[in-house]
mmCIF file of C-alpha atoms in Angstrom:
data_model
loop_
_atom_site.group_PDB
_atom_site.id
_atom_site.type_symbol
_atom_site.label_atom_id
_atom_site.label_comp_id
_atom_site.label_asym_id
_atom_site.label_seq_id
_atom_site.Cartn_x
_atom_site.Cartn_y
_atom_site.Cartn_z
ATOM 1 C CA UNK A 1 -24.517 -12.797 6.787
ATOM 2 C CA UNK A 2 -27.784 -13.052 4.874
ATOM 3 C CA UNK A 3 -28.133 -13.118 1.117
ATOM 4 C CA UNK A 4 -31.049 -12.748 -1.256
ATOM 5 C CA UNK A 5 -31.393 -13.248 -4.998
ATOM 6 C CA UNK A 6 -34.074 -12.275 -7.453
ATOM 7 C CA UNK A 7 -34.335 -12.127 -11.241
ATOM 8 C CA UNK A 8 -36.329 -9.413 -12.978
ATOM 9 C CA UNK A 9 -37.588 -10.315 -16.468
ATOM 10 C CA UNK A 10 -38.192 -7.912 -19.343
ATOM 11 C CA UNK A 11 -39.542 -8.190 -22.831
ATOM 12 C CA UNK A 12 -38.990 -4.769 -24.396
ATOM 13 C CA UNK A 13 -40.990 -4.443 -27.612
ATOM 14 C CA UNK A 14 -38.587 -2.010 -29.277
ATOM 15 C CA UNK A 15 -34.876 -2.328 -30.025
ATOM 16 C CA UNK A 16 -33.911 0.291 -27.430
ATOM 17 C CA UNK A 17 -35.572 1.594 -24.265
ATOM 18 C CA UNK A 18 -34.922 2.774 -20.708
ATOM 19 C CA UNK A 19 -37.102 1.386 -17.896
ATOM 20 C CA UNK A 20 -37.146 2.633 -14.302
ATOM 21 C CA UNK A 21 -36.747 -0.522 -12.167
ATOM 22 C CA UNK A 22 -36.340 1.215 -8.808
ATOM 23 C CA UNK A 23 -39.727 -0.062 -7.501
ATOM 24 C CA UNK A 24 -38.840 -3.697 -8.297
ATOM 25 C CA UNK A 25 -35.429 -3.346 -6.650
ATOM 26 C CA UNK A 26 -37.022 -1.791 -3.557
ATOM 27 C CA UNK A 27 -39.512 -4.665 -3.427
ATOM 28 C CA UNK A 28 -36.662 -7.194 -3.545
ATOM 29 C CA UNK A 29 -34.905 -5.325 -0.748
ATOM 30 C CA UNK A 30 -38.035 -5.411 1.443
ATOM 31 C CA UNK A 31 -38.451 -9.145 0.761
ATOM 32 C CA UNK A 32 -34.815 -9.777 1.728
ATOM 33 C CA UNK A 33 -35.309 -8.251 5.195
ATOM 34 C CA UNK A 34 -31.688 -7.078 4.992
ATOM 35 C CA UNK A 35 -31.136 -3.806 6.874
ATOM 36 C CA UNK A 36 -27.414 -3.127 6.356
ATOM 37 C CA UNK A 37 -25.322 -4.260 3.411
ATOM 38 C CA UNK A 38 -24.916 -3.906 -0.333
ATOM 39 C CA UNK A 39 -27.147 -4.596 -3.280
ATOM 40 C CA UNK A 40 -25.881 -5.522 -6.731
ATOM 41 C CA UNK A 41 -28.161 -4.963 -9.729
ATOM 42 C CA UNK A 42 -26.747 -6.158 -13.055
ATOM 43 C CA UNK A 43 -27.868 -6.922 -16.577
ATOM 44 C CA UNK A 44 -27.486 -10.673 -17.199
ATOM 45 C CA UNK A 45 -27.226 -10.002 -20.953
ATOM 46 C CA UNK A 46 -24.347 -8.338 -22.708
ATOM 47 C CA UNK A 47 -26.370 -5.973 -24.894
ATOM 48 C CA UNK A 48 -28.132 -4.289 -21.979
ATOM 49 C CA UNK A 49 -27.165 -2.027 -19.072
ATOM 50 C CA UNK A 50 -28.192 -1.226 -15.534
ATOM 51 C CA UNK A 51 -27.360 2.346 -14.545
ATOM 52 C CA UNK A 52 -28.373 5.100 -12.150
ATOM 53 C CA UNK A 53 -29.449 8.509 -13.327
ATOM 54 C CA UNK A 54 -32.432 10.852 -13.499
ATOM 55 C CA UNK A 55 -35.986 9.782 -14.404
ATOM 56 C CA UNK A 56 -36.492 12.486 -17.048
ATOM 57 C CA UNK A 57 -37.790 11.686 -20.524
ATOM 58 C CA UNK A 58 -35.862 14.535 -22.181
ATOM 59 C CA UNK A 59 -32.622 13.216 -20.717
ATOM 60 C CA UNK A 60 -33.398 9.692 -21.918
ATOM 61 C CA UNK A 61 -33.912 11.057 -25.452
ATOM 62 C CA UNK A 62 -30.523 12.784 -25.087
ATOM 63 C CA UNK A 63 -28.933 9.471 -24.058
ATOM 64 C CA UNK A 64 -30.540 7.704 -27.018
ATOM 65 C CA UNK A 65 -29.281 10.341 -29.478
ATOM 66 C CA UNK A 66 -25.806 10.517 -27.889
ATOM 67 C CA UNK A 67 -25.299 6.737 -27.829
ATOM 68 C CA UNK A 68 -26.335 6.529 -31.497
ATOM 69 C CA UNK A 69 -23.655 9.146 -32.267
ATOM 70 C CA UNK A 70 -20.934 7.347 -30.282
ATOM 71 C CA UNK A 71 -21.850 3.851 -31.519
ATOM 72 C CA UNK A 72 -24.277 3.992 -34.476
ATOM 73 C CA UNK A 73 -26.488 1.033 -35.300
ATOM 74 C CA UNK A 74 -26.267 1.726 -39.054
ATOM 75 C CA UNK A 75 -24.583 0.723 -41.255
ATOM 76 C CA UNK A 76 -24.578 -2.660 -39.512
ATOM 77 C CA UNK A 77 -21.850 -3.809 -41.926
ATOM 78 C CA UNK A 78 -19.303 -1.509 -40.255
ATOM 79 C CA UNK A 79 -18.931 -4.028 -37.389
ATOM 80 C CA UNK A 80 -17.036 -7.327 -37.683
ATOM 81 C CA UNK A 81 -19.312 -8.853 -35.037
ATOM 82 C CA UNK A 82 -22.239 -8.492 -37.442
ATOM 83 C CA UNK A 83 -20.533 -10.643 -40.094
ATOM 84 C CA UNK A 84 -21.799 -13.661 -38.152
ATOM 85 C CA UNK A 85 -25.356 -12.715 -39.088
ATOM 86 C CA UNK A 86 -26.041 -10.545 -35.997
ATOM 87 C CA UNK A 87 -27.016 -6.884 -36.222
ATOM 88 C CA UNK A 88 -26.387 -5.936 -32.593
ATOM 89 C CA UNK A 89 -22.684 -5.035 -32.407
ATOM 90 C CA UNK A 90 -23.622 -1.441 -31.592
ATOM 91 C CA UNK A 91 -25.590 -2.709 -28.562
ATOM 92 C CA UNK A 92 -22.430 -4.334 -27.146
ATOM 93 C CA UNK A 93 -20.673 -0.949 -27.481
ATOM 94 C CA UNK A 94 -23.489 1.160 -26.054
ATOM 95 C CA UNK A 95 -23.690 -1.117 -23.046
ATOM 96 C CA UNK A 96 -20.020 -0.404 -22.189
ATOM 97 C CA UNK A 97 -20.732 3.345 -22.069
ATOM 98 C CA UNK A 98 -23.769 2.947 -19.795
ATOM 99 C CA UNK A 99 -22.319 0.095 -17.718
ATOM 100 C CA UNK A 100 -23.355 -3.443 -16.747
ATOM 101 C CA UNK A 101 -24.177 -3.002 -13.092
ATOM 102 C CA UNK A 102 -24.679 -0.765 -10.113
ATOM 103 C CA UNK A 103 -23.827 -1.414 -6.475
ATOM 104 C CA UNK A 104 -25.987 0.469 -3.977
ATOM 105 C CA UNK A 105 -25.559 0.790 -0.233
ATOM 106 C CA UNK A 106 -28.350 -0.604 1.958
ATOM 107 C CA UNK A 107 -28.821 1.468 5.108
ATOM 108 C CA UNK A 108 -31.613 0.997 7.616
ATOM 109 C CA UNK A 109 -33.442 -1.309 5.190
ATOM 110 C CA UNK A 110 -33.496 1.197 2.328
ATOM 111 C CA UNK A 111 -31.578 2.040 -0.855
ATOM 112 C CA UNK A 112 -29.155 4.687 0.398
ATOM 113 C CA UNK A 113 -29.777 7.184 -2.395
ATOM 114 C CA UNK A 114 -29.173 10.836 -3.091
ATOM 115 C CA UNK A 115 -32.121 13.065 -4.002
ATOM 116 C CA UNK A 116 -32.546 12.090 -7.682
ATOM 117 C CA UNK A 117 -30.999 8.646 -7.996
ATOM 118 C CA UNK A 118 -33.149 6.067 -9.792
ATOM 119 C CA UNK A 119 -32.126 2.680 -11.223
ATOM 120 C CA UNK A 120 -32.723 1.990 -14.928
ATOM 121 C CA UNK A 121 -32.656 -1.018 -17.168
ATOM 122 C CA UNK A 122 -31.148 0.084 -20.488
ATOM 123 C CA UNK A 123 -32.135 -2.152 -23.386
ATOM 124 C CA UNK A 124 -30.097 -1.857 -26.599
ATOM 125 C CA UNK A 125 -31.218 -5.017 -28.404
ATOM 126 C CA UNK A 126 -34.732 -5.790 -27.317
ATOM 127 C CA UNK A 127 -37.719 -7.665 -28.730
ATOM 128 C CA UNK A 128 -36.919 -10.765 -26.667
ATOM 129 C CA UNK A 129 -36.999 -11.885 -23.038
ATOM 130 C CA UNK A 130 -33.991 -10.747 -21.017
ATOM 131 C CA UNK A 131 -33.091 -10.626 -17.325
ATOM 132 C CA UNK A 132 -31.651 -8.442 -14.579
ATOM 133 C CA UNK A 133 -30.152 -9.958 -11.424
ATOM 134 C CA UNK A 134 -30.681 -8.451 -7.972
ATOM 135 C CA UNK A 135 -28.321 -9.838 -5.322
ATOM 136 C CA UNK A 136 -28.306 -8.495 -1.773
ATOM 137 C CA UNK A 137 -25.854 -9.359 1.006
ATOM 138 C CA UNK A 138 -25.835 -8.064 4.561
ATOM 139 C CA UNK A 139 -27.670 -8.421 7.849
ATOM 140 C CA UNK B 1 -20.772 -8.491 9.686
ATOM 141 C CA UNK B 2 -19.991 -4.865 10.481
ATOM 142 C CA UNK B 3 -21.049 -1.916 8.402
ATOM 143 C CA UNK B 4 -20.048 1.737 8.353
ATOM 144 C CA UNK B 5 -21.467 4.758 6.538
ATOM 145 C CA UNK B 6 -20.123 8.238 5.971
ATOM 146 C CA UNK B 7 -21.063 11.145 3.717
ATOM 147 C CA UNK B 8 -18.404 13.403 2.229
ATOM 148 C CA UNK B 9 -19.602 16.903 1.285
ATOM 149 C CA UNK B 10 -18.236 19.090 -1.493
ATOM 150 C CA UNK B 11 -18.873 22.595 -2.724
ATOM 151 C CA UNK B 12 -16.855 22.918 -5.914
ATOM 152 C CA UNK B 13 -16.604 26.574 -6.948
ATOM 153 C CA UNK B 14 -16.298 25.840 -10.689
ATOM 154 C CA UNK B 15 -18.591 23.922 -13.025
ATOM 155 C CA UNK B 16 -16.130 21.045 -13.431
ATOM 156 C CA UNK B 17 -13.293 19.713 -11.304
ATOM 157 C CA UNK B 18 -11.527 16.552 -10.150
ATOM 158 C CA UNK B 19 -10.744 16.129 -6.453
ATOM 159 C CA UNK B 20 -8.583 13.393 -4.914
ATOM 160 C CA UNK B 21 -10.699 11.976 -2.068
ATOM 161 C CA UNK B 22 -8.434 9.031 -1.187
ATOM 162 C CA UNK B 23 -7.424 10.521 2.195
ATOM 163 C CA UNK B 24 -11.065 10.983 3.269
ATOM 164 C CA UNK B 25 -11.944 7.421 2.180
ATOM 165 C CA UNK B 26 -8.935 6.058 4.095
ATOM 166 C CA UNK B 27 -10.019 8.011 7.165
ATOM 167 C CA UNK B 28 -13.512 6.501 6.945
ATOM 168 C CA UNK B 29 -11.976 3.028 6.640
ATOM 169 C CA UNK B 30 -9.849 3.568 9.742
ATOM 170 C CA UNK B 31 -12.886 4.815 11.671
ATOM 171 C CA UNK B 32 -14.898 1.748 10.609
ATOM 172 C CA UNK B 33 -12.329 -0.625 12.143
ATOM 173 C CA UNK B 34 -13.206 -3.069 9.346
ATOM 174 C CA UNK B 35 -10.190 -5.237 8.354
ATOM 175 C CA UNK B 36 -11.631 -7.449 5.579
ATOM 176 C CA UNK B 37 -14.488 -6.588 3.258
ATOM 177 C CA UNK B 38 -15.548 -4.190 0.554
ATOM 178 C CA UNK B 39 -15.929 -0.454 0.363
ATOM 179 C CA UNK B 40 -18.377 1.317 -1.944
ATOM 180 C CA UNK B 41 -17.742 4.968 -2.825
ATOM 181 C CA UNK B 42 -20.442 6.587 -4.962
ATOM 182 C CA UNK B 43 -21.612 9.993 -6.074
ATOM 183 C CA UNK B 44 -25.042 10.661 -4.565
ATOM 184 C CA UNK B 45 -25.776 13.134 -7.372
ATOM 185 C CA UNK B 46 -26.384 12.251 -11.001
ATOM 186 C CA UNK B 47 -24.147 14.916 -12.528
ATOM 187 C CA UNK B 48 -21.007 13.759 -10.712
ATOM 188 C CA UNK B 49 -18.726 10.728 -10.739
ATOM 189 C CA UNK B 50 -16.480 8.747 -8.456
ATOM 190 C CA UNK B 51 -13.668 7.012 -10.333
ATOM 191 C CA UNK B 52 -10.167 5.619 -9.847
ATOM 192 C CA UNK B 53 -7.221 6.747 -11.909
ATOM 193 C CA UNK B 54 -3.921 8.616 -11.663
ATOM 194 C CA UNK B 55 -3.343 11.802 -9.645
ATOM 195 C CA UNK B 56 -1.731 13.714 -12.500
ATOM 196 C CA UNK B 57 -2.813 17.212 -13.470
ATOM 197 C CA UNK B 58 -1.953 16.756 -17.163
ATOM 198 C CA UNK B 59 -4.151 13.677 -17.309
ATOM 199 C CA UNK B 60 -7.001 15.531 -15.637
ATOM 200 C CA UNK B 61 -6.752 18.260 -18.283
ATOM 201 C CA UNK B 62 -6.874 15.513 -20.915
ATOM 202 C CA UNK B 63 -10.029 14.091 -19.296
ATOM 203 C CA UNK B 64 -11.611 17.557 -19.243
ATOM 204 C CA UNK B 65 -10.828 18.159 -22.924
ATOM 205 C CA UNK B 66 -11.893 14.644 -23.962
ATOM 206 C CA UNK B 67 -15.204 14.731 -22.085
ATOM 207 C CA UNK B 68 -15.985 18.096 -23.658
ATOM 208 C CA UNK B 69 -15.413 16.532 -27.076
ATOM 209 C CA UNK B 70 -17.589 13.486 -26.360
ATOM 210 C CA UNK B 71 -20.389 15.441 -24.631
ATOM 211 C CA UNK B 72 -19.991 19.210 -25.177
ATOM 212 C CA UNK B 73 -21.587 21.671 -22.798
ATOM 213 C CA UNK B 74 -22.300 24.182 -25.605
ATOM 214 C CA UNK B 75 -24.613 24.753 -27.317
ATOM 215 C CA UNK B 76 -26.841 23.907 -24.353
ATOM 216 C CA UNK B 77 -29.861 23.965 -26.695
ATOM 217 C CA UNK B 78 -28.714 20.733 -28.368
ATOM 218 C CA UNK B 79 -30.055 18.742 -25.407
ATOM 219 C CA UNK B 80 -33.768 18.059 -24.771
ATOM 220 C CA UNK B 81 -33.072 17.891 -21.026
ATOM 221 C CA UNK B 82 -32.115 21.559 -21.094
ATOM 222 C CA UNK B 83 -35.517 22.610 -22.443
ATOM 223 C CA UNK B 84 -36.766 22.448 -18.838
ATOM 224 C CA UNK B 85 -34.522 25.399 -17.983
ATOM 225 C CA UNK B 86 -31.495 23.337 -16.926
ATOM 226 C CA UNK B 87 -28.095 23.697 -18.609
ATOM 227 C CA UNK B 88 -26.491 20.527 -17.266
ATOM 228 C CA UNK B 89 -27.512 17.773 -19.706
ATOM 229 C CA UNK B 90 -23.859 17.340 -20.707
ATOM 230 C CA UNK B 91 -23.009 16.645 -17.065
ATOM 231 C CA UNK B 92 -25.436 13.686 -17.031
ATOM 232 C CA UNK B 93 -23.637 12.297 -20.119
ATOM 233 C CA UNK B 94 -20.082 12.916 -18.881
ATOM 234 C CA UNK B 95 -20.908 11.153 -15.633
ATOM 235 C CA UNK B 96 -21.864 7.969 -17.542
ATOM 236 C CA UNK B 97 -18.398 7.861 -19.192
ATOM 237 C CA UNK B 98 -16.555 8.328 -15.900
ATOM 238 C CA UNK B 99 -18.932 6.200 -13.791
ATOM 239 C CA UNK B 100 -21.019 6.637 -10.639
ATOM 240 C CA UNK B 101 -19.128 4.472 -8.199
ATOM 241 C CA UNK B 102 -16.122 2.370 -7.345
ATOM 242 C CA UNK B 103 -15.945 -0.775 -5.227
ATOM 243 C CA UNK B 104 -12.575 -1.360 -3.572
ATOM 244 C CA UNK B 105 -11.368 -4.415 -1.693
ATOM 245 C CA UNK B 106 -10.477 -3.942 1.979
ATOM 246 C CA UNK B 107 -7.567 -6.174 3.017
ATOM 247 C CA UNK B 108 -5.821 -6.057 6.374
ATOM 248 C CA UNK B 109 -7.574 -2.769 7.184
ATOM 249 C CA UNK B 110 -6.392 -0.977 4.048
ATOM 250 C CA UNK B 111 -7.628 -0.055 0.561
ATOM 251 C CA UNK B 112 -6.243 -2.944 -1.508
ATOM 252 C CA UNK B 113 -4.771 -0.798 -4.277
ATOM 253 C CA UNK B 114 -2.294 -1.155 -7.119
ATOM 254 C CA UNK B 115 0.681 1.215 -7.280
ATOM 255 C CA UNK B 116 -1.037 4.305 -8.746
ATOM 256 C CA UNK B 117 -4.717 3.908 -7.858
ATOM 257 C CA UNK B 118 -6.326 6.982 -6.311
ATOM 258 C CA UNK B 119 -10.051 7.771 -5.837
ATOM 259 C CA UNK B 120 -11.454 10.947 -7.385
ATOM 260 C CA UNK B 121 -14.648 12.910 -7.116
ATOM 261 C CA UNK B 122 -15.516 14.180 -10.601
ATOM 262 C CA UNK B 123 -17.748 17.239 -10.558
ATOM 263 C CA UNK B 124 -19.496 18.159 -13.822
ATOM 264 C CA UNK B 125 -22.099 20.617 -12.538
ATOM 265 C CA UNK B 126 -20.675 22.311 -9.470
ATOM 266 C CA UNK B 127 -21.185 25.569 -7.649
ATOM 267 C CA UNK B 128 -23.474 23.944 -5.072
ATOM 268 C CA UNK B 129 -23.215 21.491 -2.176
ATOM 269 C CA UNK B 130 -23.122 17.836 -3.234
ATOM 270 C CA UNK B 131 -22.321 14.551 -1.540
ATOM 271 C CA UNK B 132 -20.384 11.292 -1.890
ATOM 272 C CA UNK B 133 -21.379 8.173 0.065
ATOM 273 C CA UNK B 134 -18.822 5.832 1.616
ATOM 274 C CA UNK B 135 -20.264 2.481 2.721
ATOM 275 C CA UNK B 136 -18.087 -0.282 4.125
ATOM 276 C CA UNK B 137 -19.124 -3.838 4.952
ATOM 277 C CA UNK B 138 -16.988 -6.623 6.375
ATOM 278 C CA UNK B 139 -15.366 -7.680 9.617
ATOM 279 C CA UNK C 1 -18.194 -13.675 6.966
ATOM 280 C CA UNK C 2 -15.375 -15.236 4.954
ATOM 281 C CA UNK C 3 -13.075 -13.379 2.607
ATOM 282 C CA UNK C 4 -10.610 -14.486 -0.029
ATOM 283 C CA UNK C 5 -8.016 -12.597 -2.062
ATOM 284 C CA UNK C 6 -5.997 -13.517 -5.097
ATOM 285 C CA UNK C 7 -3.876 -11.619 -7.614
ATOM 286 C CA UNK C 8 -3.786 -12.615 -11.266
ATOM 287 C CA UNK C 9 -0.635 -11.564 -13.145
ATOM 288 C CA UNK C 10 -0.363 -10.720 -16.836
ATOM 289 C CA UNK C 11 2.422 -9.834 -19.202
ATOM 290 C CA UNK C 12 0.696 -8.935 -22.462
ATOM 291 C CA UNK C 13 3.257 -8.788 -25.294
ATOM 292 C CA UNK C 14 1.352 -6.185 -27.348
ATOM 293 C CA UNK C 15 0.167 -2.703 -26.417
ATOM 294 C CA UNK C 16 -3.510 -3.713 -26.422
ATOM 295 C CA UNK C 17 -5.329 -7.011 -25.952
ATOM 296 C CA UNK C 18 -8.417 -8.643 -24.410
ATOM 297 C CA UNK C 19 -7.974 -11.822 -22.374
ATOM 298 C CA UNK C 20 -10.774 -14.047 -21.089
ATOM 299 C CA UNK C 21 -10.032 -14.508 -17.367
ATOM 300 C CA UNK C 22 -13.259 -16.313 -16.418
ATOM 301 C CA UNK C 23 -11.479 -19.639 -15.755
ATOM 302 C CA UNK C 24 -9.018 -18.020 -13.335
ATOM 303 C CA UNK C 25 -11.823 -16.208 -11.514
ATOM 304 C CA UNK C 26 -13.809 -19.444 -11.246
ATOM 305 C CA UNK C 27 -10.733 -21.189 -9.856
ATOM 306 C CA UNK C 28 -10.336 -18.468 -7.207
ATOM 307 C CA UNK C 29 -14.014 -18.851 -6.304
ATOM 308 C CA UNK C 30 -13.627 -22.621 -5.870
ATOM 309 C CA UNK C 31 -10.533 -22.124 -3.706
ATOM 310 C CA UNK C 32 -12.408 -19.617 -1.519
ATOM 311 C CA UNK C 33 -15.113 -22.176 -0.650
ATOM 312 C CA UNK C 34 -17.559 -19.223 -0.513
ATOM 313 C CA UNK C 35 -21.102 -20.253 -1.565
ATOM 314 C CA UNK C 36 -23.068 -16.988 -1.225
ATOM 315 C CA UNK C 37 -21.690 -13.492 -1.553
ATOM 316 C CA UNK C 38 -20.072 -11.103 -3.979
ATOM 317 C CA UNK C 39 -16.866 -11.188 -5.983
ATOM 318 C CA UNK C 40 -14.955 -8.094 -7.030
ATOM 319 C CA UNK C 41 -12.553 -8.330 -9.966
ATOM 320 C CA UNK C 42 -10.590 -5.147 -10.694
ATOM 321 C CA UNK C 43 -7.591 -3.990 -12.649
ATOM 322 C CA UNK C 44 -4.891 -2.856 -10.189
ATOM 323 C CA UNK C 45 -3.398 -0.622 -12.896
ATOM 324 C CA UNK C 46 -4.944 2.545 -14.288
ATOM 325 C CA UNK C 47 -4.343 1.812 -17.964
ATOM 326 C CA UNK C 48 -6.238 -1.499 -17.946
ATOM 327 C CA UNK C 49 -9.857 -2.616 -17.518
ATOM 328 C CA UNK C 50 -11.857 -5.557 -16.255
ATOM 329 C CA UNK C 51 -15.220 -5.889 -17.980
ATOM 330 C CA UNK C 52 -17.901 -8.405 -18.844
ATOM 331 C CA UNK C 53 -19.048 -9.048 -22.374
ATOM 332 C CA UNK C 54 -19.055 -11.691 -25.117
ATOM 333 C CA UNK C 55 -16.092 -13.932 -25.984
ATOM 334 C CA UNK C 56 -16.222 -13.202 -29.719
ATOM 335 C CA UNK C 57 -13.132 -12.182 -31.687
ATOM 336 C CA UNK C 58 -15.067 -10.028 -34.169
ATOM 337 C CA UNK C 59 -16.565 -8.062 -31.300
ATOM 338 C CA UNK C 60 -13.154 -7.567 -29.716
ATOM 339 C CA UNK C 61 -11.856 -6.166 -33.017
ATOM 340 C CA UNK C 62 -14.867 -3.833 -33.019
ATOM 341 C CA UNK C 63 -13.996 -2.691 -29.455
ATOM 342 C CA UNK C 64 -10.371 -2.117 -30.528
ATOM 343 C CA UNK C 65 -11.380 -0.018 -33.533
ATOM 344 C CA UNK C 66 -14.080 1.884 -31.611
ATOM 345 C CA UNK C 67 -11.820 2.748 -28.680
ATOM 346 C CA UNK C 68 -9.164 3.993 -31.096
ATOM 347 C CA UNK C 69 -11.791 6.281 -32.628
ATOM 348 C CA UNK C 70 -12.996 7.610 -29.265
ATOM 349 C CA UNK C 71 -9.508 7.996 -27.756
ATOM 350 C CA UNK C 72 -6.776 7.665 -30.430
ATOM 351 C CA UNK C 73 -3.245 6.698 -29.470
ATOM 352 C CA UNK C 74 -1.730 8.913 -32.212
ATOM 353 C CA UNK C 75 -0.660 11.652 -32.301
ATOM 354 C CA UNK C 76 0.646 11.093 -28.768
ATOM 355 C CA UNK C 77 1.455 14.834 -28.571
ATOM 356 C CA UNK C 78 -2.277 15.669 -28.403
ATOM 357 C CA UNK C 79 -2.340 14.684 -24.715
ATOM 358 C CA UNK C 80 -0.880 16.797 -21.895
ATOM 359 C CA UNK C 81 -0.208 13.629 -19.879
ATOM 360 C CA UNK C 82 2.314 12.559 -22.533
ATOM 361 C CA UNK C 83 4.414 15.707 -22.063
ATOM 362 C CA UNK C 84 5.986 13.967 -19.057
ATOM 363 C CA UNK C 85 7.596 11.449 -21.435
ATOM 364 C CA UNK C 86 4.763 8.898 -21.330
ATOM 365 C CA UNK C 87 2.874 7.801 -24.436
ATOM 366 C CA UNK C 88 -0.084 6.114 -22.711
ATOM 367 C CA UNK C 89 -2.595 8.932 -22.105
ATOM 368 C CA UNK C 90 -5.038 7.248 -24.502
ATOM 369 C CA UNK C 91 -4.888 4.098 -22.347
ATOM 370 C CA UNK C 92 -6.107 6.089 -19.316
ATOM 371 C CA UNK C 93 -9.074 7.299 -21.434
ATOM 372 C CA UNK C 94 -9.936 3.926 -22.978
ATOM 373 C CA UNK C 95 -9.954 2.332 -19.541
ATOM 374 C CA UNK C 96 -12.689 4.762 -18.386
ATOM 375 C CA UNK C 97 -14.951 3.644 -21.263
ATOM 376 C CA UNK C 98 -14.457 -0.054 -20.533
ATOM 377 C CA UNK C 99 -14.387 0.287 -16.713
ATOM 378 C CA UNK C 100 -12.023 -0.656 -13.900
ATOM 379 C CA UNK C 101 -13.961 -3.421 -12.213
ATOM 380 C CA UNK C 102 -16.876 -5.812 -12.181
ATOM 381 C CA UNK C 103 -18.888 -7.082 -9.215
ATOM 382 C CA UNK C 104 -20.478 -10.471 -9.731
ATOM 383 C CA UNK C 105 -22.980 -12.292 -7.520
ATOM 384 C CA UNK C 106 -21.880 -15.601 -6.042
ATOM 385 C CA UNK C 107 -24.804 -18.041 -5.754
ATOM 386 C CA UNK C 108 -24.507 -21.686 -4.746
ATOM 387 C CA UNK C 109 -20.720 -21.505 -5.124
ATOM 388 C CA UNK C 110 -20.797 -20.247 -8.710
ATOM 389 C CA UNK C 111 -20.531 -16.994 -10.680
ATOM 390 C CA UNK C 112 -24.213 -16.062 -11.090
ATOM 391 C CA UNK C 113 -24.034 -15.295 -14.801
ATOM 392 C CA UNK C 114 -26.417 -14.878 -17.702
ATOM 393 C CA UNK C 115 -25.980 -17.055 -20.804
ATOM 394 C CA UNK C 116 -23.093 -15.214 -22.488
ATOM 395 C CA UNK C 117 -21.328 -13.324 -19.694
ATOM 396 C CA UNK C 118 -17.546 -13.748 -19.586
ATOM 397 C CA UNK C 119 -14.959 -11.688 -17.679
ATOM 398 C CA UNK C 120 -12.154 -10.001 -19.613
ATOM 399 C CA UNK C 121 -8.907 -8.287 -18.795
ATOM 400 C CA UNK C 122 -8.545 -5.339 -21.171
ATOM 401 C CA UNK C 123 -4.949 -4.238 -21.620
ATOM 402 C CA UNK C 124 -4.366 -0.793 -23.165
ATOM 403 C CA UNK C 125 -0.680 -0.276 -22.321
ATOM 404 C CA UNK C 126 0.947 -3.679 -22.195
ATOM 405 C CA UNK C 127 4.426 -5.075 -22.610
ATOM 406 C CA UNK C 128 5.011 -5.209 -18.857
ATOM 407 C CA UNK C 129 3.789 -7.164 -15.844
ATOM 408 C CA UNK C 130 0.427 -5.999 -14.489
ATOM 409 C CA UNK C 131 -2.128 -7.349 -12.033
ATOM 410 C CA UNK C 132 -5.827 -8.001 -11.500
ATOM 411 C CA UNK C 133 -7.280 -8.358 -7.993
ATOM 412 C CA UNK C 134 -9.953 -10.917 -7.142
ATOM 413 C CA UNK C 135 -11.641 -10.329 -3.770
ATOM 414 C CA UNK C 136 -14.522 -12.489 -2.574
ATOM 415 C CA UNK C 137 -16.670 -11.940 0.512
ATOM 416 C CA UNK C 138 -19.539 -14.076 1.760
ATOM 417 C CA UNK C 139 -20.182 -17.382 3.442
#
């Protein structure tokens, strides 16, 4: 069994954003030389997500609006977590909706994807350096 | 390390439905002849889910009602994604709640499940052919 | 390829609770002697979650309050699932928000975690014995 590990670094300039990281994940897969196996892509921070969906800006605006409805940022005082001086409790909630990680099949050296699947980094508390982990196991 | 891949095809006749796919996943596992490892089951489409829960029709009606409350289909004009002529933005949201994939342990040639765990395909934008991927790695 | 399996048992005395199970998962990883691979940690019951987030009591109170808003326990009669005599339909919904499982990279014999990542068992229908599965594959 072979394994491969790579960190992807981000410094999102806004509080929230979605970034298509499929090209970086594909590059890691090529570098791994693994042909059959599984690839794990996960946020290493607990106020961010990695998820798979469509690369469509309208949809991403819908996600942004919907997540603000389900777990609003304001008023920040509504969350106990923010009593410690933080203002990012909502980011911890949003991340649970969108998920921490994805696991993707590797077949014939490629991400084994359906027609529209793309991998996104979802930032919910940006304006600082944060990481995503890519781990690949297989042969 | 051995690996095995199979696609399961669906053509759900309604917009939304839950289908128990445990027997098909078990059949793929038997065909793989893998005794120890992990199995990934994921929707290959971004308006569908694969998830694990109970095979109970009342619960599935509760999920249907609850997902409609959290991410209503109507009015379709409330979503930016639908301005492109689509009407399935809600399906992209519902799928994030229910998840894209499950990873299940394979032990002694079987799905290593608790007493009530069953695998479901969750369709949120049906009436066309769509796929689920089963990928198994192990020995 | 090596594999390792362990069950963790819980008997939570309240209906709902979050328990940090990172030490038990680390102990299983040490016992496995696996240095590179992936570890799956999943609830074996369908009214419980395994998830990764911060070990902060204020945040856990925020999760509790938020999940009660998104999927209230009362009135229990609002759920079809409860017509069978159960009162735990809300627990099946809450578990979908928080997730069934996490997959974590194993690197150099350790959980390959970011600075604040901790693994939690989320109980939504306690007061009885329930299990979490730890499965590790790698070398």
